[in-house]
Amino acid sequence: MTDAQFSRPGAVDLSSLTQAAQTSPAAAPGGDTWVTDLTEASFNDFVQLSMQYPVVLELWSPRAQGGEQLARDLAELTDAARGSWLLGRVNVDAEPRIAQALQAQAVPYVVVLLGGQVAPLFQGTRSRDEVKAALDQIGQAAVAGGMVGKAQPLGRTAAASAGSPDEAPANPRFAAADAALERGDFAAALAEFDKLVAETPRDAEVVAGRAQAALLVRAGAYDPAEVLAAAQANPDDLEAQFRAADVELMNNRAHEGFDRLLSLVRILSGDEREQVRLRLLELFSLLGNGDPRVLKARRELSTALF
């Protein structure tokens, strides 16, 4: 196992998507905003981001009456959530092909992207309370689907960006856990990460670090050949399949480990199915949501669950 393979994923750099953040209807204090205008060129990037964070799309037109207040409410609520989801605004007059792809019949039209899949939220104007209720449901669905991190802002003021180092310094919060990992005391590292998870359960870096430590603790007792043989001999033994998936990930065969557990999701139900889902989410965090194997497995997990 290499350090690179199981390094904690860092913050996602969304600077390339800053299409016209300054033209968004609202920006959070200090210049941070999670709202941007989308073009056909940047649309596919947002579809990819929906594998990591919920993405709300607001289709609008300057010709449509009554949409200004809705736009302000969507932007203000998005920035207030500070990365729980992203908001992309699409001017359908300027980007008709996006409107066609999303089958928009009239505007304003608001949809959500989760894991690359489109689900309509509402068409026409809504009160601020109705908009907030719809957005809150998105946040709940994201947590249920294992999207535990928060997106970085899509735009910052020049003052906020000035003087930023190319790389962020090491986070002192992880000092005790990282020291335990370096000296090979994986149980101590797991205990330190458990403390961090209790403090910030939706921090993707914390979740990934805990998953790494937990895997190292489990793997210390494995004989890989015996584990794989036991899994083959006992296809109905859930723990045997979990151990085999661990071995496959540690031997750079993540797709085999994911496929092993996805096959269980498709045939199990109730508590056992939930155990497998949670283990998959834990293993996903080891590679990061941007890994192509994770993206593929997430899509298959969504299909198997729903």
Short mmCIF file of C-alpha atoms in Angstrom, two decimals:
data_model
loop_
_atom_site.label_atom_id
_atom_site.label_comp_id
_atom_site.label_asym_id
_atom_site.label_seq_id
_atom_site.Cartn_x
_atom_site.Cartn_y
_atom_site.Cartn_z
CA MET A 1 0.00 0.00 0.00
CA THR A 2 1.40 3.43 -0.92
CA ASP A 3 0.84 6.70 0.86
CA ALA A 4 -0.63 8.22 -2.28
CA GLN A 5 -3.22 5.52 -2.61
CA PHE A 6 -4.79 6.22 0.77
CA SER A 7 -3.93 9.87 1.39
CA ARG A 8 -6.73 11.99 2.81
CA PRO A 9 -8.39 13.91 -0.03
CA GLY A 10 -7.88 17.65 0.25
CA ALA A 11 -10.13 20.51 -0.67
CA VAL A 12 -11.41 20.56 -4.23
CA ASP A 13 -10.08 23.48 -6.28
CA LEU A 14 -13.05 25.04 -8.05
CA SER A 15 -11.22 28.14 -9.28
CA SER A 16 -11.49 27.01 -12.90
CA LEU A 17 -15.26 27.19 -12.65
CA THR A 18 -15.39 30.85 -11.64
CA GLN A 19 -17.24 31.83 -14.77
CA ALA A 20 -18.84 35.03 -13.57
CA ALA A 21 -19.29 34.79 -9.85
CA GLN A 22 -19.39 38.55 -9.53
CA THR A 23 -22.63 38.65 -11.53
CA SER A 24 -24.47 36.29 -9.19
CA PRO A 25 -27.43 37.85 -7.34
CA ALA A 26 -25.75 37.64 -3.95
CA ALA A 27 -22.41 36.89 -2.33
CA ALA A 28 -21.70 35.91 1.22
CA PRO A 29 -19.94 38.40 3.51
CA GLY A 30 -16.21 38.47 2.88
CA GLY A 31 -16.67 37.71 -0.84
CA ASP A 32 -17.18 33.93 -0.69
CA THR A 33 -19.95 32.56 -2.86
CA TRP A 34 -21.12 29.10 -3.84
CA VAL A 35 -23.12 30.50 -6.78
CA THR A 36 -21.93 30.91 -10.35
CA ASP A 37 -23.31 31.41 -13.86
CA LEU A 38 -22.94 28.38 -16.10
CA THR A 39 -22.20 28.12 -19.78
CA GLU A 40 -22.20 25.08 -22.01
CA ALA A 41 -18.41 24.96 -21.55
CA SER A 42 -18.59 24.72 -17.76
CA PHE A 43 -21.78 22.66 -17.49
CA ASN A 44 -20.07 19.25 -17.70
CA ASP A 45 -17.70 20.26 -14.91
CA PHE A 46 -20.70 20.87 -12.69
CA VAL A 47 -22.15 17.48 -13.62
CA GLN A 48 -18.89 15.92 -12.43
CA LEU A 49 -19.00 17.94 -9.22
CA SER A 50 -22.41 16.43 -8.48
CA MET A 51 -20.57 13.19 -7.72
CA GLN A 52 -19.09 14.96 -4.69
CA TYR A 53 -21.64 17.60 -3.70
CA PRO A 54 -25.30 18.30 -4.51
CA VAL A 55 -25.60 20.74 -7.41
CA VAL A 56 -28.69 22.90 -7.83
CA LEU A 57 -29.36 24.32 -11.28
CA GLU A 58 -31.54 27.40 -11.71
CA LEU A 59 -32.75 27.88 -15.27
CA TRP A 60 -33.88 31.47 -15.83
CA SER A 61 -34.47 34.07 -18.51
CA PRO A 62 -34.39 37.88 -18.34
CA ARG A 63 -37.67 37.77 -20.24
CA ALA A 64 -39.45 35.78 -17.49
CA GLN A 65 -41.32 37.95 -15.02
CA GLY A 66 -41.19 37.38 -11.28
CA GLY A 67 -37.96 35.40 -11.18
CA GLU A 68 -35.76 38.06 -9.60
CA GLN A 69 -36.86 37.35 -6.02
CA LEU A 70 -36.51 33.60 -6.53
CA ALA A 71 -32.96 34.13 -7.82
CA ARG A 72 -32.07 36.21 -4.77
CA ASP A 73 -33.58 33.65 -2.38
CA LEU A 74 -31.75 30.73 -4.02
CA ALA A 75 -28.43 32.57 -3.95
CA GLU A 76 -28.76 33.81 -0.37
CA LEU A 77 -29.82 30.41 0.96
CA THR A 78 -27.02 28.70 -0.97
CA ASP A 79 -24.33 31.01 0.40
CA ALA A 80 -25.79 30.75 3.90
CA ALA A 81 -25.33 26.95 3.67
CA ARG A 82 -21.61 27.56 2.96
CA GLY A 83 -20.85 24.62 0.74
CA SER A 84 -23.61 22.14 1.55
CA TRP A 85 -24.52 22.42 -2.13
CA LEU A 86 -23.53 24.47 -5.18
CA LEU A 87 -25.84 26.65 -7.28
CA GLY A 88 -25.36 27.02 -11.02
CA ARG A 89 -27.44 29.63 -12.85
CA VAL A 90 -28.27 29.00 -16.52
CA ASN A 91 -29.61 31.78 -18.74
CA VAL A 92 -31.69 29.68 -21.15
CA ASP A 93 -31.66 32.45 -23.78
CA ALA A 94 -27.86 32.31 -23.91
CA GLU A 95 -27.57 28.54 -23.36
CA PRO A 96 -30.56 26.91 -25.10
CA ARG A 97 -28.89 23.51 -25.45
CA ILE A 98 -28.60 23.15 -21.67
CA ALA A 99 -32.31 23.94 -21.38
CA GLN A 100 -33.07 21.30 -24.01
CA ALA A 101 -30.90 18.70 -22.26
CA LEU A 102 -32.76 19.33 -18.99
CA GLN A 103 -36.14 19.29 -20.78
CA ALA A 104 -37.14 22.68 -19.40
CA GLN A 105 -40.66 23.57 -20.52
CA ALA A 106 -40.81 26.96 -18.80
CA VAL A 107 -38.67 29.11 -16.53
CA PRO A 108 -37.79 29.61 -13.81
CA TYR A 109 -37.08 25.90 -13.50
CA VAL A 110 -34.97 24.45 -10.67
CA VAL A 111 -33.45 20.96 -10.67
CA VAL A 112 -30.87 19.15 -8.57
CA LEU A 113 -27.99 16.95 -9.70
CA LEU A 114 -26.99 14.12 -7.34
CA GLY A 115 -24.39 11.65 -8.52
CA GLY A 116 -24.86 12.85 -12.10
CA GLN A 117 -28.61 12.16 -11.99
CA VAL A 118 -31.18 14.93 -12.55
CA ALA A 119 -34.23 15.36 -10.35
CA PRO A 120 -36.67 18.28 -10.75
CA LEU A 121 -37.32 20.46 -7.68
CA PHE A 122 -39.93 22.90 -8.91
CA GLN A 123 -41.04 25.07 -11.82
CA GLY A 124 -42.22 28.65 -11.49
CA THR A 125 -41.74 30.97 -8.55
CA ARG A 126 -41.92 29.88 -4.92
CA SER A 127 -41.91 31.61 -1.57
CA ARG A 128 -38.63 31.79 0.34
CA ASP A 129 -39.93 29.27 2.90
CA GLU A 130 -40.82 26.81 0.12
CA VAL A 131 -37.42 27.26 -1.47
CA LYS A 132 -35.68 26.69 1.86
CA ALA A 133 -37.69 23.52 2.49
CA ALA A 134 -36.70 22.13 -0.92
CA LEU A 135 -33.02 22.94 -0.37
CA ASP A 136 -33.06 21.41 3.11
CA GLN A 137 -34.28 18.14 1.58
CA ILE A 138 -31.27 18.19 -0.75
CA GLY A 139 -28.92 18.46 2.19
CA GLN A 140 -30.59 15.51 3.90
CA ALA A 141 -30.39 13.41 0.72
CA ALA A 142 -26.69 14.24 0.39
CA VAL A 143 -25.95 13.02 3.91
CA ALA A 144 -27.94 9.82 3.30
CA GLY A 145 -25.91 9.24 0.13
CA GLY A 146 -22.60 9.64 1.92
CA MET A 147 -21.69 13.11 0.60
CA VAL A 148 -20.05 14.24 3.81
CA GLY A 149 -17.80 17.07 2.64
CA LYS A 150 -18.51 20.71 1.93
CA ALA A 151 -17.65 22.42 -1.34
CA GLN A 152 -15.12 25.21 -1.54
CA PRO A 153 -16.39 28.64 -2.63
CA LEU A 154 -16.73 29.20 -6.36
CA GLY A 155 -15.46 32.76 -6.05
CA ARG A 156 -13.48 34.94 -3.66
CA THR A 157 -12.67 38.61 -3.45
CA ALA A 158 -9.17 39.70 -4.44
CA ALA A 159 -8.43 40.56 -0.81
CA ALA A 160 -9.42 37.09 0.34
CA SER A 161 -7.20 35.47 -2.29
CA ALA A 162 -4.17 37.74 -2.00
CA GLY A 163 -1.12 36.21 -0.38
CA SER A 164 -2.55 32.68 -0.28
CA PRO A 165 0.20 30.05 -0.30
CA ASP A 166 0.31 27.49 -3.08
CA GLU A 167 -0.21 24.72 -0.54
CA ALA A 168 -2.07 24.86 2.75
CA PRO A 169 0.01 24.18 5.85
CA ALA A 170 -0.51 20.94 7.73
CA ASN A 171 -3.67 21.06 9.79
CA PRO A 172 -2.71 20.91 13.49
CA ARG A 173 -5.97 19.10 14.24
CA PHE A 174 -4.47 15.96 12.68
CA ALA A 175 -1.12 16.11 14.50
CA ALA A 176 -1.85 13.37 17.05
CA ALA A 177 -3.49 11.05 14.50
CA ASP A 178 -0.74 11.56 11.91
CA ALA A 179 1.96 10.97 14.52
CA ALA A 180 0.30 7.68 15.48
CA LEU A 181 0.14 6.64 11.82
CA GLU A 182 3.82 7.45 11.31
CA ARG A 183 4.90 5.29 14.24
CA GLY A 184 2.64 2.45 13.13
CA ASP A 185 0.21 2.65 16.05
CA PHE A 186 -2.92 2.32 13.97
CA ALA A 187 -5.25 1.69 16.91
CA ALA A 188 -4.14 4.97 18.48
CA ALA A 189 -4.63 6.76 15.16
CA LEU A 190 -8.14 5.35 14.91
CA ALA A 191 -8.93 6.60 18.42
CA GLU A 192 -7.69 10.08 17.50
CA PHE A 193 -9.75 10.13 14.32
CA ASP A 194 -12.82 9.00 16.28
CA LYS A 195 -12.43 12.14 18.39
CA LEU A 196 -12.26 14.29 15.26
CA VAL A 197 -15.31 12.58 13.73
CA ALA A 198 -17.28 13.33 16.91
CA GLU A 199 -16.38 17.02 16.53
CA THR A 200 -16.88 17.34 12.75
CA PRO A 201 -18.78 14.34 11.36
CA ARG A 202 -19.19 15.89 7.90
CA ASP A 203 -15.53 16.82 7.37
CA ALA A 204 -14.45 14.72 4.37
CA GLU A 205 -10.78 14.80 5.37
CA VAL A 206 -11.61 13.54 8.85
CA VAL A 207 -13.86 10.79 7.49
CA ALA A 208 -11.17 9.66 5.03
CA GLY A 209 -8.51 9.65 7.73
CA ARG A 210 -10.66 7.55 10.02
CA ALA A 211 -11.39 5.11 7.19
CA GLN A 212 -7.68 4.75 6.50
CA ALA A 213 -6.86 4.08 10.16
CA ALA A 214 -9.74 1.60 10.48
CA LEU A 215 -8.58 -0.30 7.40
CA LEU A 216 -5.03 -0.49 8.73
CA VAL A 217 -6.29 -1.82 12.08
CA ARG A 218 -8.39 -4.49 10.38
CA ALA A 219 -5.70 -5.46 7.88
CA GLY A 220 -3.15 -6.13 10.61
CA ALA A 221 -4.87 -9.44 11.32
CA TYR A 222 -5.28 -10.53 7.68
CA ASP A 223 -3.57 -13.23 5.69
CA PRO A 224 -4.64 -12.08 2.20
CA ALA A 225 -4.72 -15.53 0.62
CA GLU A 226 -6.73 -16.98 3.48
CA VAL A 227 -9.14 -14.01 3.45
CA LEU A 228 -9.87 -14.36 -0.28
CA ALA A 229 -10.26 -18.12 -0.02
CA ALA A 230 -12.68 -17.75 2.89
CA ALA A 231 -14.76 -15.24 0.97
CA GLN A 232 -15.00 -17.56 -2.01
CA ALA A 233 -15.98 -20.50 0.20
CA ASN A 234 -18.55 -18.50 2.19
CA PRO A 235 -20.38 -16.14 -0.19
CA ASP A 236 -23.14 -15.52 2.38
CA ASP A 237 -20.72 -14.53 5.17
CA LEU A 238 -20.88 -10.74 5.33
CA GLU A 239 -17.72 -10.30 7.40
CA ALA A 240 -15.80 -12.58 5.06
CA GLN A 241 -16.83 -10.41 2.11
CA PHE A 242 -15.89 -7.23 3.99
CA ARG A 243 -12.42 -8.63 4.71
CA ALA A 244 -11.98 -9.65 1.09
CA ALA A 245 -12.94 -6.16 -0.11
CA ASP A 246 -10.33 -4.71 2.27
CA VAL A 247 -7.65 -6.95 0.81
CA GLU A 248 -8.64 -6.04 -2.75
CA LEU A 249 -8.43 -2.31 -2.02
CA MET A 250 -5.03 -2.66 -0.37
CA ASN A 251 -3.76 -4.50 -3.43
CA ASN A 252 -4.90 -1.77 -5.84
CA ARG A 253 -7.92 -3.78 -6.97
CA ALA A 254 -10.51 -1.32 -5.74
CA HIS A 255 -12.93 -2.04 -8.58
CA GLU A 256 -13.05 -5.70 -7.53
CA GLY A 257 -13.69 -4.78 -3.92
CA PHE A 258 -16.44 -2.36 -4.90
CA ASP A 259 -18.05 -4.89 -7.26
CA ARG A 260 -17.97 -7.51 -4.50
CA LEU A 261 -19.92 -5.29 -2.11
CA LEU A 262 -22.25 -3.88 -4.78
CA SER A 263 -23.34 -7.43 -5.61
CA LEU A 264 -24.37 -7.80 -1.96
CA VAL A 265 -26.35 -4.56 -1.99
CA ARG A 266 -28.37 -5.92 -4.90
CA ILE A 267 -29.43 -9.10 -3.09
CA LEU A 268 -29.64 -8.08 0.58
CA SER A 269 -32.22 -6.02 2.44
CA GLY A 270 -32.76 -4.40 5.81
CA ASP A 271 -29.91 -4.07 8.30
CA GLU A 272 -27.50 -6.22 6.29
CA ARG A 273 -27.93 -4.08 3.20
CA GLU A 274 -27.34 -0.95 5.29
CA GLN A 275 -24.12 -2.42 6.71
CA VAL A 276 -22.83 -3.01 3.19
CA ARG A 277 -23.83 0.49 2.07
CA LEU A 278 -21.98 2.08 4.97
CA ARG A 279 -18.86 -0.02 4.35
CA LEU A 280 -18.90 1.03 0.69
CA LEU A 281 -19.11 4.70 1.65
CA GLU A 282 -16.19 4.20 4.04
CA LEU A 283 -14.10 2.60 1.30
CA PHE A 284 -15.06 5.32 -1.20
CA SER A 285 -13.61 7.93 1.14
CA LEU A 286 -10.20 6.21 1.00
CA LEU A 287 -9.81 6.98 -2.69
CA GLY A 288 -11.73 10.25 -2.77
CA ASN A 289 -14.90 11.13 -4.65
CA GLY A 290 -12.96 12.24 -7.72
CA ASP A 291 -11.50 8.78 -8.37
CA PRO A 292 -13.08 7.24 -11.53
CA ARG A 293 -13.58 3.91 -9.75
CA VAL A 294 -15.48 5.67 -6.99
CA LEU A 295 -17.58 7.66 -9.46
CA LYS A 296 -18.57 4.47 -11.26
CA ALA A 297 -19.31 2.59 -8.04
CA ARG A 298 -21.37 5.49 -6.64
CA ARG A 299 -23.57 5.46 -9.74
CA GLU A 300 -24.06 1.71 -9.42
CA LEU A 301 -24.82 2.03 -5.71
CA SER A 302 -27.49 4.67 -6.40
CA THR A 303 -29.05 2.40 -9.03
CA ALA A 304 -29.00 -0.61 -6.71
CA LEU A 305 -30.58 1.32 -3.83
CA PHE A 306 -33.28 3.11 -5.79
#
